[in-house]
Amino acid sequence: MKKARTAVIVGAQWGDEGKGKIVDVLSENFSVVARYAGGHNAGHTVIINGKKFILQLVPCGVLRAGCRSVIGNGVVLDPIAFLKEVAALRANGVQVDGSLFVSNRAHVILPYHRMIELASENAPGRVKIGTTSRGIGPAYEDKMGRRGLRVADLLDLKLLKIHIENACREKNMIAHALFNSEPLDPDKMYQEYAEASAKIAPFVCDTAALLNRALAEGESIAFEGAQGTMLDIDHGTYPFVTSSSATSGGAVTGTGVAPTAIDTVIGVTKAYCTRVGGGPFPSEILDAIGDLLRARGNEYGAVTGRPRRTGWIDLPLLRYAVAINGISWLVVTKLDVLDEMAEIPVCVSYKIDGKTTDDIPAHASGYDRIECVYHRVPGWQTSTQGITQMGKLPKAAREYLAFLEKESGARIGMVSTGPDRDQTIFVDEFVAELRTLTGQKGRALAEH
């Protein structure tokens, strides 16, 4: 049997780490890119020769000719959002037919999921999570409650009609009783989703079988995460989290491959920190420097446009992410955003009730007692944008990266120095491992 050649690419912070660009850069080296969690609340921005693509459901591999893209069973799929995204890709000349596949076991988001989430998030007395109100959470609730609709069911129009009628009867009553929401029309919903069903059908297959065949044939697969470690439903800053397994373990349950098929885990971290929405953020910057980072980093949500909160890099959280995910390699993005800083504070540990600790609180209120312990490193105050060789970075920038590597416990394999594909540094040892994983596939590796 041929050896599996796989990598999981996961966010090591609160999402928005720049995974889209990194998956896009690395996808040249893989035969398949498979998305394993989340929904169209994720926003992966990819810039190719100055042209911007924003992907929400479709894996970044779709932008590479010859690379197959898979939406796995762990994803919740909004059919209307999916078809809109596919239409935009086609309009931009991207080949999707025959190269994009949707799991027949993925669960479907329907309008009542959005209705419930929006009403719930805005209900009096509710602690606001900061969701995108796209129905992601309620769709996962229905999945775990064993009352969800899967893509396979979406294609069975008789079953679809019965499901929508029963669900609308129940959800309309709940939404009216709890939130005084207007009822949804099941007949109108059925017509819309029956039409969507016919358009989605050509993309649908048993993607677990597809992926396992690819592994058996020695093809290389990249598993694309959505959101980040600290938004994971089990391991994140609960309840201010997403509703799925955003960590590397989700790649197994979210696609149907065996745990033994995973060869390496690549974690993506910004050179600083950001977070969207509510919830704990120990190293948050609440002054003008935070505004400067937001402006320089263009820190606004790719999906919602919401301004992101900004902070210094948090090493206790990064070490936690390395441990939870089994991260071997780190990719550091947006190094160039720090170019103007004379000094860069790094959170190296926490103090809780006066005691130094690296422990991550289980309870959200535990973060309120955290006092960050900072180590200040010199900035470089010169442009790093577009640099593609580690040796050409300013000495202080290299020292900053070396400090992060030493303190995080994972090796740095790549550094992003700008938003475009080509504004990337590859480290020799990382390239050597990728060559082993992918059989030297990809121009970037050949040229390195």
Short mmCIF file of N, CA, C and O in Angstrom, two decimals, residues 366-413:
data_model
loop_
_atom_site.label_atom_id
_atom_site.label_comp_id
_atom_site.label_asym_id
_atom_site.label_seq_id
_atom_site.Cartn_x
_atom_site.Cartn_y
_atom_site.Cartn_z
N GLY A 366 -12.38 33.20 33.68
CA GLY A 366 -11.02 33.01 34.14
C GLY A 366 -10.04 33.94 33.44
O GLY A 366 -9.01 34.34 34.02
N TYR A 367 -10.37 34.33 32.22
CA TYR A 367 -9.51 35.24 31.47
C TYR A 367 -9.52 36.64 32.06
O TYR A 367 -8.58 37.41 31.85
N ASP A 368 -10.59 36.98 32.78
CA ASP A 368 -10.67 38.32 33.37
C ASP A 368 -9.58 38.54 34.42
O ASP A 368 -9.23 39.68 34.72
N ARG A 369 -9.07 37.45 34.99
CA ARG A 369 -8.07 37.56 36.05
C ARG A 369 -6.65 37.50 35.50
O ARG A 369 -5.68 37.61 36.26
N ILE A 370 -6.52 37.33 34.20
CA ILE A 370 -5.18 37.19 33.60
C ILE A 370 -4.49 38.55 33.50
O ILE A 370 -5.07 39.54 33.06
N GLU A 371 -3.26 38.56 33.92
CA GLU A 371 -2.37 39.69 33.67
C GLU A 371 -1.25 39.18 32.77
O GLU A 371 -0.55 38.23 33.12
N CYS A 372 -1.13 39.75 31.59
CA CYS A 372 -0.10 39.30 30.65
C CYS A 372 1.28 39.77 31.11
O CYS A 372 1.45 40.92 31.51
N VAL A 373 2.25 38.86 31.03
CA VAL A 373 3.65 39.19 31.30
C VAL A 373 4.33 39.38 29.94
O VAL A 373 4.34 38.46 29.12
N TYR A 374 4.85 40.58 29.70
CA TYR A 374 5.40 40.91 28.39
C TYR A 374 6.92 40.93 28.39
O TYR A 374 7.56 41.36 29.34
N HIS A 375 7.47 40.42 27.29
CA HIS A 375 8.89 40.58 26.98
C HIS A 375 8.96 41.48 25.75
O HIS A 375 8.27 41.22 24.76
N ARG A 376 9.74 42.51 25.82
CA ARG A 376 9.79 43.48 24.71
C ARG A 376 11.01 43.22 23.85
O ARG A 376 12.13 43.14 24.36
N VAL A 377 10.76 43.06 22.55
CA VAL A 377 11.87 42.81 21.62
C VAL A 377 12.01 44.01 20.69
O VAL A 377 11.02 44.70 20.39
N PRO A 378 13.21 44.29 20.20
CA PRO A 378 13.40 45.43 19.30
C PRO A 378 12.68 45.23 17.97
O PRO A 378 12.65 44.12 17.43
N GLY A 379 12.10 46.31 17.45
CA GLY A 379 11.54 46.28 16.10
C GLY A 379 12.65 46.50 15.08
O GLY A 379 13.81 46.70 15.43
N TRP A 380 12.27 46.50 13.80
CA TRP A 380 13.28 46.65 12.74
C TRP A 380 13.10 47.93 11.94
O TRP A 380 14.02 48.42 11.33
N GLN A 381 11.90 48.52 11.99
CA GLN A 381 11.61 49.84 11.41
C GLN A 381 12.15 50.01 9.98
O GLN A 381 12.72 51.03 9.63
N THR A 382 11.99 48.95 9.22
CA THR A 382 12.30 49.00 7.78
C THR A 382 11.36 48.02 7.09
O THR A 382 10.87 47.08 7.72
N SER A 383 11.10 48.23 5.83
CA SER A 383 10.10 47.42 5.13
C SER A 383 10.56 45.99 4.91
O SER A 383 11.69 45.74 4.48
N THR A 384 9.67 45.05 5.22
CA THR A 384 9.91 43.64 4.90
C THR A 384 8.96 43.16 3.80
O THR A 384 9.01 42.00 3.40
N GLN A 385 8.10 44.07 3.32
CA GLN A 385 7.07 43.64 2.37
C GLN A 385 7.68 43.06 1.10
O GLN A 385 8.56 43.66 0.48
N GLY A 386 7.20 41.88 0.75
CA GLY A 386 7.62 41.25 -0.50
C GLY A 386 8.93 40.50 -0.44
O GLY A 386 9.33 39.87 -1.43
N ILE A 387 9.63 40.52 0.70
CA ILE A 387 10.89 39.78 0.81
C ILE A 387 10.58 38.28 0.73
O ILE A 387 9.64 37.79 1.35
N THR A 388 11.39 37.55 -0.03
CA THR A 388 11.13 36.13 -0.26
C THR A 388 12.26 35.22 0.23
O THR A 388 12.21 34.01 0.01
N GLN A 389 13.26 35.78 0.88
CA GLN A 389 14.36 34.98 1.42
C GLN A 389 14.61 35.37 2.88
O GLN A 389 14.71 36.57 3.19
N MET A 390 14.73 34.37 3.74
CA MET A 390 14.91 34.64 5.16
C MET A 390 16.15 35.49 5.41
O MET A 390 16.13 36.41 6.25
N GLY A 391 17.22 35.24 4.68
CA GLY A 391 18.46 35.96 4.89
C GLY A 391 18.38 37.43 4.55
O GLY A 391 19.25 38.22 4.96
N LYS A 392 17.35 37.82 3.79
CA LYS A 392 17.21 39.23 3.40
C LYS A 392 16.34 40.02 4.38
O LYS A 392 16.19 41.24 4.22
N LEU A 393 15.76 39.34 5.35
CA LEU A 393 15.01 40.07 6.38
C LEU A 393 15.97 40.84 7.27
O LEU A 393 17.11 40.42 7.47
N PRO A 394 15.52 41.96 7.83
CA PRO A 394 16.36 42.67 8.80
C PRO A 394 16.71 41.75 9.97
O PRO A 394 15.93 40.86 10.34
N LYS A 395 17.88 41.96 10.55
CA LYS A 395 18.35 41.11 11.63
C LYS A 395 17.34 41.04 12.77
O LYS A 395 17.05 39.96 13.32
N ALA A 396 16.74 42.17 13.13
CA ALA A 396 15.78 42.19 14.24
C ALA A 396 14.53 41.37 13.91
O ALA A 396 13.93 40.75 14.79
N ALA A 397 14.13 41.36 12.64
CA ALA A 397 12.97 40.56 12.22
C ALA A 397 13.29 39.07 12.34
O ALA A 397 12.46 38.27 12.80
N ARG A 398 14.51 38.69 11.92
CA ARG A 398 14.92 37.28 12.04
C ARG A 398 14.99 36.87 13.52
O ARG A 398 14.60 35.76 13.89
N GLU A 399 15.45 37.78 14.35
CA GLU A 399 15.53 37.48 15.79
C GLU A 399 14.14 37.35 16.40
O GLU A 399 13.92 36.51 17.30
N TYR A 400 13.20 38.16 15.95
CA TYR A 400 11.82 38.06 16.43
C TYR A 400 11.24 36.69 16.08
O TYR A 400 10.64 36.01 16.92
N LEU A 401 11.45 36.26 14.84
CA LEU A 401 10.95 34.96 14.39
C LEU A 401 11.63 33.83 15.16
O LEU A 401 10.98 32.85 15.56
N ALA A 402 12.93 33.95 15.38
CA ALA A 402 13.66 32.92 16.13
C ALA A 402 13.14 32.81 17.56
O ALA A 402 13.04 31.71 18.13
N PHE A 403 12.78 33.96 18.16
CA PHE A 403 12.23 33.97 19.51
C PHE A 403 10.87 33.25 19.54
O PHE A 403 10.61 32.42 20.42
N LEU A 404 10.01 33.54 18.55
CA LEU A 404 8.71 32.87 18.47
C LEU A 404 8.89 31.37 18.29
O LEU A 404 8.16 30.57 18.90
N GLU A 405 9.83 30.98 17.46
CA GLU A 405 10.07 29.56 17.22
C GLU A 405 10.53 28.87 18.50
O GLU A 405 10.00 27.81 18.87
N LYS A 406 11.49 29.46 19.18
CA LYS A 406 12.02 28.87 20.41
C LYS A 406 10.94 28.74 21.48
O LYS A 406 10.82 27.72 22.15
N GLU A 407 10.12 29.78 21.62
CA GLU A 407 9.14 29.81 22.71
C GLU A 407 7.87 29.00 22.40
O GLU A 407 7.19 28.56 23.32
N SER A 408 7.55 28.82 21.13
CA SER A 408 6.31 28.12 20.77
C SER A 408 6.47 26.60 20.78
O SER A 408 5.51 25.86 20.97
N GLY A 409 7.68 26.12 20.53
CA GLY A 409 7.91 24.69 20.46
C GLY A 409 7.67 24.09 19.09
O GLY A 409 7.72 22.87 18.91
N ALA A 410 7.41 24.92 18.09
CA ALA A 410 7.24 24.45 16.71
C ALA A 410 8.21 25.20 15.80
O ALA A 410 8.54 26.36 16.06
N ARG A 411 8.65 24.54 14.75
CA ARG A 411 9.58 25.17 13.81
C ARG A 411 8.83 26.08 12.84
O ARG A 411 7.72 25.76 12.42
N ILE A 412 9.43 27.20 12.49
CA ILE A 412 8.83 28.09 11.49
C ILE A 412 9.24 27.60 10.11
O ILE A 412 10.42 27.45 9.80
N GLY A 413 8.23 27.33 9.29
CA GLY A 413 8.47 26.81 7.95
C GLY A 413 8.26 27.82 6.84
O GLY A 413 8.87 27.73 5.77
#
